[in-house]
mmCIF file of C-alpha atoms in Angstrom:
data_model
loop_
_atom_site.group_PDB
_atom_site.id
_atom_site.type_symbol
_atom_site.label_atom_id
_atom_site.label_comp_id
_atom_site.label_asym_id
_atom_site.label_seq_id
_atom_site.Cartn_x
_atom_site.Cartn_y
_atom_site.Cartn_z
ATOM 1 C CA UNK X 217 80.418 99.043 95.765
ATOM 2 C CA UNK X 218 81.607 95.459 95.611
ATOM 3 C CA UNK X 219 80.468 93.316 98.526
ATOM 4 C CA UNK X 220 82.357 90.241 99.601
ATOM 5 C CA UNK X 221 80.593 87.987 102.052
ATOM 6 C CA UNK X 222 81.987 84.982 103.791
ATOM 7 C CA UNK X 223 80.120 82.363 105.690
ATOM 8 C CA UNK X 224 80.198 81.200 108.248
ATOM 9 C CA UNK X 225 81.736 84.048 110.235
ATOM 10 C CA UNK X 226 82.657 81.687 113.047
ATOM 11 C CA UNK X 227 83.350 78.002 112.737
ATOM 12 C CA UNK X 228 84.154 75.565 115.478
ATOM 13 C CA UNK X 229 84.966 72.088 114.281
ATOM 14 C CA UNK X 230 86.425 68.914 115.691
ATOM 15 C CA UNK X 231 89.737 67.551 114.617
ATOM 16 C CA UNK X 232 89.429 65.101 111.777
ATOM 17 C CA UNK X 233 86.249 66.602 110.349
ATOM 18 C CA UNK X 234 85.716 68.249 106.977
ATOM 19 C CA UNK X 235 84.147 71.621 106.340
ATOM 20 C CA UNK X 236 83.786 74.316 103.688
ATOM 21 C CA UNK X 237 84.024 78.091 103.955
ATOM 22 C CA UNK X 238 82.159 80.080 101.311
ATOM 23 C CA UNK X 239 83.033 83.404 99.756
ATOM 24 C CA UNK X 240 80.405 85.189 97.672
ATOM 25 C CA UNK X 241 81.012 88.431 95.849
ATOM 26 C CA UNK X 242 78.692 90.844 94.139
ATOM 27 C CA UNK X 243 80.397 91.863 90.910
ATOM 28 C CA UNK X 244 82.433 90.415 88.115
ATOM 29 C CA UNK X 245 85.956 89.457 89.000
ATOM 30 C CA UNK X 246 88.348 86.882 87.633
ATOM 31 C CA UNK X 247 90.861 86.942 90.448
ATOM 32 C CA UNK X 248 90.405 85.801 93.993
ATOM 33 C CA UNK X 249 92.846 85.327 96.835
ATOM 34 C CA UNK X 250 92.670 83.470 100.125
ATOM 35 C CA UNK X 251 94.632 84.630 103.142
ATOM 36 C CA UNK X 252 95.180 83.265 106.634
ATOM 37 C CA UNK X 253 95.629 85.410 109.719
ATOM 38 C CA UNK X 254 96.718 84.169 113.135
ATOM 39 C CA UNK X 255 95.619 86.295 116.132
ATOM 40 C CA UNK X 256 97.524 89.575 116.258
ATOM 41 C CA UNK X 257 99.600 88.584 113.263
ATOM 42 C CA UNK X 258 99.824 89.567 109.641
ATOM 43 C CA UNK X 259 97.976 88.059 106.693
ATOM 44 C CA UNK X 260 99.625 85.181 104.915
ATOM 45 C CA UNK X 261 98.782 84.404 101.312
ATOM 46 C CA UNK X 262 97.383 80.910 100.822
ATOM 47 C CA UNK X 263 95.994 80.706 97.311
ATOM 48 C CA UNK X 264 95.620 82.750 94.170
ATOM 49 C CA UNK X 265 92.777 81.724 91.860
ATOM 50 C CA UNK X 266 93.032 83.329 88.465
ATOM 51 C CA UNK X 267 90.333 81.793 86.303
ATOM 52 C CA UNK X 268 86.951 80.159 86.311
ATOM 53 C CA UNK X 269 87.182 76.579 87.491
ATOM 54 C CA UNK X 270 90.589 77.094 89.107
ATOM 55 C CA UNK X 271 91.359 74.694 91.917
ATOM 56 C CA UNK X 272 94.395 74.885 94.171
ATOM 57 C CA UNK X 273 95.374 72.535 96.976
ATOM 58 C CA UNK X 274 97.925 72.801 99.741
ATOM 59 C CA UNK X 275 97.944 70.181 102.445
ATOM 60 C CA UNK X 276 94.493 69.943 104.033
ATOM 61 C CA UNK X 277 93.183 73.059 102.285
ATOM 62 C CA UNK X 278 91.664 73.228 98.830
ATOM 63 C CA UNK X 279 90.311 76.364 97.186
ATOM 64 C CA UNK X 280 88.147 76.674 94.104
ATOM 65 C CA UNK X 281 86.646 79.465 92.061
ATOM 66 C CA UNK X 282 83.398 79.667 90.086
ATOM 67 C CA UNK X 283 83.326 83.080 88.450
ATOM 68 C CA UNK X 284 79.890 82.522 86.939
ATOM 69 C CA UNK X 285 78.360 81.912 90.358
ATOM 70 C CA UNK X 286 80.672 84.541 91.897
ATOM 71 C CA UNK X 287 81.630 82.003 94.491
ATOM 72 C CA UNK X 288 84.824 80.635 95.933
ATOM 73 C CA UNK X 289 85.125 77.843 98.443
ATOM 74 C CA UNK X 290 87.857 76.885 100.861
ATOM 75 C CA UNK X 291 87.522 73.242 101.816
ATOM 76 C CA UNK X 292 89.179 71.864 104.905
ATOM 77 C CA UNK X 293 89.872 68.152 105.013
ATOM 78 C CA UNK X 294 90.498 66.262 108.275
ATOM 79 C CA UNK X 295 91.045 69.430 110.287
ATOM 80 C CA UNK X 296 93.923 69.710 112.720
ATOM 81 C CA UNK X 297 94.479 72.239 115.512
ATOM 82 C CA UNK X 298 97.168 74.078 113.534
ATOM 83 C CA UNK X 299 94.516 75.232 111.074
ATOM 84 C CA UNK X 300 92.859 77.398 113.735
ATOM 85 C CA UNK X 301 93.034 80.961 112.372
ATOM 86 C CA UNK X 302 90.934 83.544 110.571
ATOM 87 C CA UNK X 303 90.598 83.042 106.822
ATOM 88 C CA UNK X 304 89.912 85.884 104.431
ATOM 89 C CA UNK X 305 89.015 85.861 100.786
ATOM 90 C CA UNK X 306 89.805 88.923 98.679
ATOM 91 C CA UNK X 307 88.364 89.818 95.303
ATOM 92 C CA UNK X 308 90.055 92.085 92.773
ATOM 93 C CA UNK X 309 88.000 94.486 90.688
ATOM 94 C CA UNK X 310 88.674 95.666 87.150
ATOM 95 C CA UNK X 311 90.236 98.739 88.741
ATOM 96 C CA UNK X 312 92.772 96.469 90.444
ATOM 97 C CA UNK X 313 91.457 97.174 93.900
ATOM 98 C CA UNK X 314 91.271 94.437 96.525
ATOM 99 C CA UNK X 315 88.114 93.954 98.536
ATOM 100 C CA UNK X 316 88.393 91.654 101.517
ATOM 101 C CA UNK X 317 85.661 89.472 102.885
ATOM 102 C CA UNK X 318 84.482 89.630 106.465
ATOM 103 C CA UNK X 319 86.710 86.761 107.516
ATOM 104 C CA UNK X 320 85.892 83.344 108.943
ATOM 105 C CA UNK X 321 87.277 82.592 112.374
ATOM 106 C CA UNK X 322 88.054 78.882 112.534
ATOM 107 C CA UNK X 323 88.663 77.019 115.763
ATOM 108 C CA UNK X 324 89.622 73.362 115.593
ATOM 109 C CA UNK X 325 88.835 71.505 118.785
ATOM 110 C CA UNK X 326 90.832 68.409 119.782
ATOM 111 C CA UNK Z 166 109.662 87.549 107.473
ATOM 112 C CA UNK Z 167 107.501 88.634 104.537
ATOM 113 C CA UNK Z 168 109.921 91.309 103.346
ATOM 114 C CA UNK Z 169 107.462 94.128 104.085
ATOM 115 C CA UNK Z 170 108.683 96.087 107.104
ATOM 116 C CA UNK Z 171 106.419 98.191 109.255
ATOM 117 C CA UNK Z 172 107.461 100.392 112.145
ATOM 118 C CA UNK Z 173 106.672 100.842 114.903
ATOM 119 C CA UNK Z 174 105.004 97.575 115.909
ATOM 120 C CA UNK Z 175 103.064 99.180 118.738
ATOM 121 C CA UNK Z 176 102.069 102.769 119.370
ATOM 122 C CA UNK Z 177 100.124 104.244 122.261
ATOM 123 C CA UNK Z 178 99.120 107.852 122.029
ATOM 124 C CA UNK Z 179 96.536 110.298 123.361
ATOM 125 C CA UNK Z 180 93.474 111.648 121.619
ATOM 126 C CA UNK Z 181 94.145 114.705 119.495
ATOM 127 C CA UNK Z 182 97.718 113.698 118.754
ATOM 128 C CA UNK Z 183 99.354 112.959 115.425
ATOM 129 C CA UNK Z 184 101.382 109.853 114.533
ATOM 130 C CA UNK Z 185 103.291 108.560 111.528
ATOM 131 C CA UNK Z 186 103.406 104.920 110.539
ATOM 132 C CA UNK Z 187 106.149 103.734 108.250
ATOM 133 C CA UNK Z 188 106.273 100.959 105.677
ATOM 134 C CA UNK Z 189 109.116 99.635 103.552
ATOM 135 C CA UNK Z 190 107.838 97.421 100.735
ATOM 136 C CA UNK Z 191 109.376 94.163 99.657
ATOM 137 C CA UNK Z 192 112.384 94.623 97.408
ATOM 138 C CA UNK Z 193 111.220 95.149 93.824
ATOM 139 C CA UNK Z 194 107.606 95.937 94.718
ATOM 140 C CA UNK Z 195 106.348 99.261 93.414
ATOM 141 C CA UNK Z 196 102.860 99.312 94.918
ATOM 142 C CA UNK Z 197 102.128 100.020 98.555
ATOM 143 C CA UNK Z 198 98.698 99.658 100.124
ATOM 144 C CA UNK Z 199 97.461 100.706 103.535
ATOM 145 C CA UNK Z 200 94.704 98.880 105.387
ATOM 146 C CA UNK Z 201 93.011 99.435 108.706
ATOM 147 C CA UNK Z 202 91.761 96.429 110.641
ATOM 148 C CA UNK Z 203 89.406 96.876 113.560
ATOM 149 C CA UNK Z 204 87.046 94.481 115.258
ATOM 150 C CA UNK Z 205 83.888 96.196 114.067
ATOM 151 C CA UNK Z 206 84.954 97.265 110.567
ATOM 152 C CA UNK Z 207 87.073 94.351 109.434
ATOM 153 C CA UNK Z 208 89.808 95.008 106.877
ATOM 154 C CA UNK Z 209 89.290 98.416 105.294
ATOM 155 C CA UNK Z 210 91.319 99.599 102.344
ATOM 156 C CA UNK Z 211 92.685 103.090 102.919
ATOM 157 C CA UNK Z 212 94.958 104.081 100.064
ATOM 158 C CA UNK Z 213 97.339 102.780 97.425
ATOM 159 C CA UNK Z 214 100.510 104.241 95.953
ATOM 160 C CA UNK Z 215 102.300 103.027 92.867
ATOM 161 C CA UNK Z 216 105.827 104.203 92.194
ATOM 162 C CA UNK Z 217 105.365 107.385 94.147
ATOM 163 C CA UNK Z 218 101.921 108.348 92.897
ATOM 164 C CA UNK Z 219 98.563 107.897 94.529
ATOM 165 C CA UNK Z 220 96.644 105.284 92.585
ATOM 166 C CA UNK Z 221 93.506 104.453 94.526
ATOM 167 C CA UNK Z 222 91.698 105.744 97.539
ATOM 168 C CA UNK Z 223 89.405 103.809 99.798
ATOM 169 C CA UNK Z 224 87.716 104.698 103.053
ATOM 170 C CA UNK Z 225 90.432 107.052 104.211
ATOM 171 C CA UNK Z 226 89.422 109.861 106.551
ATOM 172 C CA UNK Z 227 90.436 113.440 105.800
ATOM 173 C CA UNK Z 228 92.468 113.397 109.020
ATOM 174 C CA UNK Z 229 94.635 110.693 107.471
ATOM 175 C CA UNK Z 230 97.144 111.165 104.693
ATOM 176 C CA UNK Z 231 99.894 109.137 103.112
ATOM 177 C CA UNK Z 232 102.769 109.440 100.710
ATOM 178 C CA UNK Z 233 105.293 107.242 98.967
ATOM 179 C CA UNK Z 234 108.849 108.475 98.713
ATOM 180 C CA UNK Z 235 111.383 108.060 95.869
ATOM 181 C CA UNK Z 236 112.955 105.096 97.669
ATOM 182 C CA UNK Z 237 109.423 103.560 97.641
ATOM 183 C CA UNK Z 238 108.904 103.525 101.369
ATOM 184 C CA UNK Z 239 105.576 104.913 102.470
ATOM 185 C CA UNK Z 240 104.276 106.791 105.474
ATOM 186 C CA UNK Z 241 100.738 106.991 106.782
ATOM 187 C CA UNK Z 242 100.011 110.092 108.835
ATOM 188 C CA UNK Z 243 97.111 110.042 111.269
ATOM 189 C CA UNK Z 244 96.164 113.313 112.923
ATOM 190 C CA UNK Z 245 93.615 114.584 115.456
ATOM 191 C CA UNK Z 246 93.415 111.036 116.696
ATOM 192 C CA UNK Z 247 90.195 109.722 118.186
ATOM 193 C CA UNK Z 248 89.536 106.661 120.303
ATOM 194 C CA UNK Z 249 87.913 105.013 117.298
ATOM 195 C CA UNK Z 250 91.159 105.164 115.364
ATOM 196 C CA UNK Z 251 92.583 102.426 117.569
ATOM 197 C CA UNK Z 252 93.234 99.532 115.217
ATOM 198 C CA UNK Z 253 95.825 97.422 113.472
ATOM 199 C CA UNK Z 254 97.247 99.228 110.471
ATOM 200 C CA UNK Z 255 98.687 97.008 107.778
ATOM 201 C CA UNK Z 256 100.854 97.867 104.882
ATOM 202 C CA UNK Z 257 101.047 95.551 101.902
ATOM 203 C CA UNK Z 258 103.100 95.647 98.747
ATOM 204 C CA UNK Z 259 103.000 94.120 95.302
ATOM 205 C CA UNK Z 260 104.992 94.248 92.099
ATOM 206 C CA UNK Z 261 102.128 95.179 89.868
ATOM 207 C CA UNK Z 262 99.590 97.973 90.167
ATOM 208 C CA UNK Z 263 96.868 95.539 91.094
ATOM 209 C CA UNK Z 264 98.615 92.694 92.789
ATOM 210 C CA UNK Z 265 98.951 90.597 89.673
ATOM 211 C CA UNK Z 266 99.155 86.854 89.994
ATOM 212 C CA UNK Z 267 100.775 86.956 93.380
ATOM 213 C CA UNK Z 268 98.484 89.236 95.318
ATOM 214 C CA UNK Z 269 99.747 91.301 98.138
ATOM 215 C CA UNK Z 270 102.467 90.654 100.660
ATOM 216 C CA UNK Z 271 101.497 92.018 104.036
ATOM 217 C CA UNK Z 272 103.681 93.505 106.735
ATOM 218 C CA UNK Z 273 103.281 92.543 110.362
ATOM 219 C CA UNK Z 274 101.241 95.643 111.131
ATOM 220 C CA UNK Z 275 101.311 98.534 113.570
ATOM 221 C CA UNK Z 276 98.959 98.275 116.509
ATOM 222 C CA UNK Z 277 97.755 101.767 117.347
ATOM 223 C CA UNK Z 278 96.054 102.406 120.661
ATOM 224 C CA UNK Z 279 94.531 105.830 121.270
ATOM 225 C CA UNK Z 280 93.829 106.573 124.930
#
């Protein structure tokens, strides 16, 4: 079974700092998604990465995909409080099934 | 509003009971997926339907069943409920069988509490 691991699981960072969340997966996949979830709320799609070397940026968030290393990163630049949420990566298998990572709970401290 | 509608938003019921959760996918989406989210298990894929037919099954218990109707809405039936079934149940939809280039669109979820 495909395993999707994120680290760290919990991240507390100060406003203005940079940090990276990592998503490792155990089998071949050429599609990866990042989602954001606020407490008690639904999941909101952030990025879709469809090929090796893909990089997407939106505001202070940038996601990248390395299919050879089976690794995706979500980089946060100059964090602000509004970015506090849980971030999930999701990997799609050849059978078109989504497998979600464990989630990274991010808290940005003023 | 994501376009995926789930009802009810909250449900409190007793152990041993049966409940039905409902999901209307986004207009034009043919695939519906059900997920269970609990603190200890994370996001667990339960089942997927595409255009009325079951397409993939995940970690769905035998006490749970689902179906997708001709109008594409879906229902998740949970029976003989146990305390451990308390969780957030999400429905998601997509155009393609596997999410395609746009991934899933999630509903706001149904919070089920079994007492």
